[in-house]
Tab-separated table of C-alpha atoms in Angstrom:
chain	number	residue	atom	x	y	z
A	1	UNK	CA	-72.805	-33.271	-68.475
A	2	UNK	CA	-68.978	-33.498	-68.495
A	3	UNK	CA	-67.177	-34.615	-65.363
A	4	UNK	CA	-65.407	-31.650	-63.802
A	5	UNK	CA	-64.216	-32.919	-60.419
A	6	UNK	CA	-60.449	-33.365	-60.179
A	7	UNK	CA	-59.287	-36.843	-59.131
A	8	UNK	CA	-55.826	-38.143	-58.300
A	9	UNK	CA	-54.098	-41.330	-59.302
A	10	UNK	CA	-52.797	-43.656	-56.632
A	11	UNK	CA	-50.151	-46.279	-55.988
A	12	UNK	CA	-50.134	-49.196	-53.586
A	13	UNK	CA	-47.644	-48.148	-50.902
A	14	UNK	CA	-47.936	-50.775	-48.209
A	15	UNK	CA	-46.413	-54.168	-47.707
A	16	UNK	CA	-49.032	-56.841	-48.248
A	17	UNK	CA	-49.872	-59.865	-46.125
A	18	UNK	CA	-50.754	-63.333	-47.394
A	19	UNK	CA	-53.323	-65.755	-46.060
A	20	UNK	CA	-51.674	-68.692	-44.342
A	21	UNK	CA	-52.344	-71.561	-41.995
A	22	UNK	CA	-50.373	-71.305	-38.759
A	23	UNK	CA	-51.546	-72.797	-35.438
A	24	UNK	CA	-53.285	-70.133	-33.388
A	25	UNK	CA	-53.858	-67.778	-36.322
A	26	UNK	CA	-56.987	-67.774	-38.410
A	27	UNK	CA	-58.346	-65.454	-41.066
A	28	UNK	CA	-57.690	-64.009	-44.473
A	29	UNK	CA	-54.788	-61.578	-44.493
A	30	UNK	CA	-55.246	-58.353	-46.426
A	31	UNK	CA	-53.345	-55.153	-47.189
A	32	UNK	CA	-51.684	-53.863	-44.048
A	33	UNK	CA	-52.240	-50.237	-45.044
A	34	UNK	CA	-54.074	-48.292	-47.710
A	35	UNK	CA	-52.545	-46.298	-50.549
A	36	UNK	CA	-50.477	-43.221	-51.279
A	37	UNK	CA	-51.367	-40.347	-53.577
A	38	UNK	CA	-49.688	-40.672	-56.949
A	39	UNK	CA	-49.774	-37.019	-57.888
A	40	UNK	CA	-46.277	-36.688	-56.430
A	41	UNK	CA	-43.181	-38.872	-56.242
A	42	UNK	CA	-43.006	-38.334	-52.491
A	43	UNK	CA	-44.606	-41.278	-50.709
A	44	UNK	CA	-45.812	-40.675	-47.148
A	45	UNK	CA	-44.433	-42.740	-44.297
A	46	UNK	CA	-46.060	-46.098	-43.613
A	47	UNK	CA	-48.417	-46.171	-40.645
A	48	UNK	CA	-49.380	-49.695	-39.519
A	49	UNK	CA	-52.877	-50.474	-38.339
A	50	UNK	CA	-52.994	-50.241	-34.529
A	51	UNK	CA	-55.424	-53.149	-34.155
A	52	UNK	CA	-53.872	-56.300	-35.537
A	53	UNK	CA	-57.229	-57.974	-36.115
A	54	UNK	CA	-57.917	-55.240	-38.669
A	55	UNK	CA	-55.001	-56.568	-40.703
A	56	UNK	CA	-56.918	-59.782	-41.269
A	57	UNK	CA	-55.751	-62.106	-38.488
A	58	UNK	CA	-57.631	-63.177	-35.393
A	59	UNK	CA	-55.634	-63.961	-32.262
A	60	UNK	CA	-57.549	-66.477	-30.140
A	61	UNK	CA	-57.802	-66.041	-26.391
A	62	UNK	CA	-55.004	-64.088	-24.781
A	63	UNK	CA	-52.383	-64.683	-27.459
A	64	UNK	CA	-50.085	-61.754	-28.131
A	65	UNK	CA	-48.508	-60.475	-31.312
A	66	UNK	CA	-45.172	-61.815	-30.115
A	67	UNK	CA	-46.728	-65.297	-29.913
A	68	UNK	CA	-48.080	-64.930	-33.433
A	69	UNK	CA	-44.726	-63.756	-34.726
A	70	UNK	CA	-42.958	-66.749	-33.157
A	71	UNK	CA	-45.464	-69.156	-34.731
A	72	UNK	CA	-45.018	-67.553	-38.133
A	73	UNK	CA	-41.228	-67.518	-37.760
A	74	UNK	CA	-41.158	-71.253	-37.064
A	75	UNK	CA	-43.166	-71.859	-40.226
A	76	UNK	CA	-40.975	-69.468	-42.227
A	77	UNK	CA	-37.804	-71.247	-41.133
A	78	UNK	CA	-39.308	-74.516	-42.385
A	79	UNK	CA	-39.747	-72.991	-45.831
A	80	UNK	CA	-43.415	-71.914	-45.732
A	81	UNK	CA	-43.399	-69.138	-48.330
A	82	UNK	CA	-46.587	-67.451	-47.096
A	83	UNK	CA	-45.141	-67.397	-43.593
A	84	UNK	CA	-41.929	-65.858	-44.941
A	85	UNK	CA	-43.906	-63.042	-46.558
A	86	UNK	CA	-45.921	-62.419	-43.414
A	87	UNK	CA	-42.902	-62.595	-41.133
A	88	UNK	CA	-41.314	-59.880	-43.255
A	89	UNK	CA	-44.446	-57.775	-42.794
A	90	UNK	CA	-44.209	-58.282	-39.021
A	91	UNK	CA	-40.625	-57.038	-39.037
A	92	UNK	CA	-41.542	-54.104	-41.280
A	93	UNK	CA	-44.170	-52.924	-38.819
A	94	UNK	CA	-42.651	-53.997	-35.526
A	95	UNK	CA	-45.544	-56.371	-34.802
A	96	UNK	CA	-44.557	-58.582	-31.871
A	97	UNK	CA	-40.911	-57.605	-32.303
A	98	UNK	CA	-38.716	-54.579	-32.886
A	99	UNK	CA	-38.992	-53.007	-36.303
A	100	UNK	CA	-36.217	-54.455	-38.434
A	101	UNK	CA	-35.995	-53.521	-42.109
A	102	UNK	CA	-33.012	-55.801	-42.700
A	103	UNK	CA	-34.965	-58.818	-41.442
A	104	UNK	CA	-37.965	-57.800	-43.544
A	105	UNK	CA	-35.778	-57.571	-46.625
A	106	UNK	CA	-34.226	-60.974	-45.889
A	107	UNK	CA	-37.572	-62.753	-45.602
A	108	UNK	CA	-39.099	-61.039	-48.625
A	109	UNK	CA	-36.020	-62.075	-50.620
A	110	UNK	CA	-36.303	-65.632	-49.292
A	111	UNK	CA	-39.903	-65.881	-50.482
A	112	UNK	CA	-39.063	-64.195	-53.786
A	113	UNK	CA	-36.435	-66.871	-54.505
A	114	UNK	CA	-39.329	-69.355	-54.570
A	115	UNK	CA	-40.973	-67.269	-57.272
A	116	UNK	CA	-43.663	-65.849	-55.010
A	117	UNK	CA	-45.319	-62.936	-56.808
A	118	UNK	CA	-46.463	-61.167	-53.650
A	119	UNK	CA	-42.943	-61.267	-52.248
A	120	UNK	CA	-41.735	-59.545	-55.415
A	121	UNK	CA	-44.481	-56.946	-55.075
A	122	UNK	CA	-43.386	-56.261	-51.517
A	123	UNK	CA	-39.729	-56.038	-52.487
A	124	UNK	CA	-40.743	-53.565	-55.160
A	125	UNK	CA	-42.574	-51.524	-52.539
A	126	UNK	CA	-39.465	-51.440	-50.320
A	127	UNK	CA	-37.374	-50.072	-53.182
A	128	UNK	CA	-40.244	-47.863	-54.346
A	129	UNK	CA	-40.445	-46.118	-50.973
A	130	UNK	CA	-36.823	-46.452	-49.876
A	131	UNK	CA	-37.762	-48.443	-46.787
A	132	UNK	CA	-34.600	-50.049	-45.409
A	133	UNK	CA	-32.891	-49.693	-48.777
A	134	UNK	CA	-31.840	-46.858	-51.036
A	135	UNK	CA	-34.834	-45.798	-53.111
A	136	UNK	CA	-34.359	-47.447	-56.503
A	137	UNK	CA	-37.171	-47.219	-59.030
A	138	UNK	CA	-35.338	-49.501	-61.471
A	139	UNK	CA	-35.118	-52.285	-58.890
A	140	UNK	CA	-38.715	-51.623	-57.900
A	141	UNK	CA	-39.792	-51.940	-61.520
A	142	UNK	CA	-37.941	-55.246	-61.973
A	143	UNK	CA	-39.747	-56.739	-59.010
A	144	UNK	CA	-43.103	-55.270	-60.001
A	145	UNK	CA	-42.725	-56.624	-63.532
A	146	UNK	CA	-42.102	-60.162	-62.303
A	147	UNK	CA	-45.107	-59.974	-60.004
A	148	UNK	CA	-47.343	-58.379	-62.628
A	149	UNK	CA	-46.421	-61.055	-65.159
A	150	UNK	CA	-47.647	-63.554	-62.560
A	151	UNK	CA	-50.985	-61.810	-62.082
A	152	UNK	CA	-50.313	-59.595	-59.042
A	153	UNK	CA	-52.567	-56.549	-59.427
A	154	UNK	CA	-50.734	-54.368	-56.902
A	155	UNK	CA	-47.607	-54.707	-59.014
A	156	UNK	CA	-49.565	-53.785	-62.141
A	157	UNK	CA	-50.789	-50.606	-60.484
A	158	UNK	CA	-47.293	-49.609	-59.396
A	159	UNK	CA	-45.811	-50.319	-62.815
A	160	UNK	CA	-48.481	-48.020	-64.155
A	161	UNK	CA	-47.542	-45.462	-61.528
A	162	UNK	CA	-43.861	-45.553	-62.505
A	163	UNK	CA	-44.704	-45.082	-66.187
A	164	UNK	CA	-47.321	-42.468	-65.322
A	165	UNK	CA	-44.863	-40.296	-63.437
A	166	UNK	CA	-41.691	-41.063	-65.365
A	167	UNK	CA	-40.089	-42.542	-62.265
A	168	UNK	CA	-37.017	-44.557	-63.188
A	169	UNK	CA	-38.246	-44.671	-66.755
A	170	UNK	CA	-39.430	-42.428	-69.571
A	171	UNK	CA	-42.848	-40.969	-68.849
A	172	UNK	CA	-45.283	-43.071	-70.891
A	173	UNK	CA	-48.941	-42.674	-70.042
A	174	UNK	CA	-50.013	-45.154	-72.706
A	175	UNK	CA	-47.969	-47.782	-70.863
A	176	UNK	CA	-49.500	-46.578	-67.593
A	177	UNK	CA	-52.957	-47.055	-69.080
A	178	UNK	CA	-52.043	-50.591	-70.136
A	179	UNK	CA	-51.026	-51.601	-66.625
A	180	UNK	CA	-53.919	-49.808	-64.924
A	181	UNK	CA	-56.303	-51.499	-67.342
A	182	UNK	CA	-54.931	-54.946	-66.574
A	183	UNK	CA	-55.488	-54.363	-62.858
A	184	UNK	CA	-58.887	-52.781	-63.494
A	185	UNK	CA	-60.102	-55.752	-65.518
A	186	UNK	CA	-59.157	-57.989	-62.599
A	187	UNK	CA	-61.498	-55.952	-60.414
A	188	UNK	CA	-58.926	-53.893	-58.540
A	189	UNK	CA	-60.481	-50.578	-57.432
A	190	UNK	CA	-57.161	-48.693	-57.531
A	191	UNK	CA	-56.578	-49.814	-61.099
A	192	UNK	CA	-60.137	-48.817	-61.973
A	193	UNK	CA	-59.758	-45.396	-60.344
A	194	UNK	CA	-56.461	-44.704	-62.077
A	195	UNK	CA	-57.727	-45.804	-65.478
A	196	UNK	CA	-60.820	-43.644	-64.993
A	197	UNK	CA	-58.640	-40.638	-64.205
A	198	UNK	CA	-56.648	-41.175	-67.398
A	199	UNK	CA	-59.895	-41.203	-69.380
A	200	UNK	CA	-61.086	-38.110	-67.544
A	201	UNK	CA	-57.945	-36.192	-68.500
A	202	UNK	CA	-57.305	-37.825	-71.883
A	203	UNK	CA	-53.818	-38.900	-70.833
A	204	UNK	CA	-52.523	-42.056	-72.489
A	205	UNK	CA	-56.005	-42.793	-73.815
A	206	UNK	CA	-58.591	-40.948	-75.869
A	207	UNK	CA	-60.528	-38.638	-73.568
A	208	UNK	CA	-63.924	-40.037	-72.640
A	209	UNK	CA	-66.191	-38.804	-69.873
A	210	UNK	CA	-68.338	-41.891	-70.372
A	211	UNK	CA	-65.453	-44.315	-69.865
A	212	UNK	CA	-64.201	-42.254	-66.919
A	213	UNK	CA	-67.617	-42.371	-65.264
A	214	UNK	CA	-67.952	-46.118	-65.842
A	215	UNK	CA	-64.574	-46.932	-64.305
A	216	UNK	CA	-65.008	-44.517	-61.398
A	217	UNK	CA	-68.367	-46.112	-60.691
A	218	UNK	CA	-66.874	-49.598	-60.708
A	219	UNK	CA	-64.152	-48.468	-58.313
A	220	UNK	CA	-66.643	-46.767	-56.013
A	221	UNK	CA	-68.821	-49.840	-55.650
A	222	UNK	CA	-65.857	-51.769	-54.212
A	223	UNK	CA	-64.768	-49.240	-51.590
């Protein structure tokens, strides 16, 4: 039976935290938000998670977000790249401090100068969404490409998204399929979903309900 349900393709639209070792903070940091629908070039506003522990950190005892931010800032100022990325995320979301896009941009750029792929992904997301900067898909793509070439799956998905929608580049769904596939093969559920949707619609790849079902199933098992 052919698949008839209509799916949508998605792009990572949230700044991403890194795991790090800072006194008083434990845990594996994860995406600070979910995703945005890729059926339109308009990306919804970022909404941070209200409970900081849901973002992957655990604050022991009575420690506050402001305490955590100060600990991370001290590490960032000493050149800890993971701390620089996370400090930028704190400033982006106003965690333990006032929201400050300029400070977020500064710390993402600092980490990116060290060649950190996740910092480049996050810079790409700032330009992709126009958060604290003028929206610039070309600059987003440059940062995503660096990160993707260094194995960052979120960047692969967003490069696919840019090609998929013709944002800052010529619309090329074969190129979109290439980037989605690279992320999908690394086990990323967004990449798997997007590749499945291309197969479902026969866009950029030869139409195949079987391949669409297989990739949708793989994505679903990881949700």
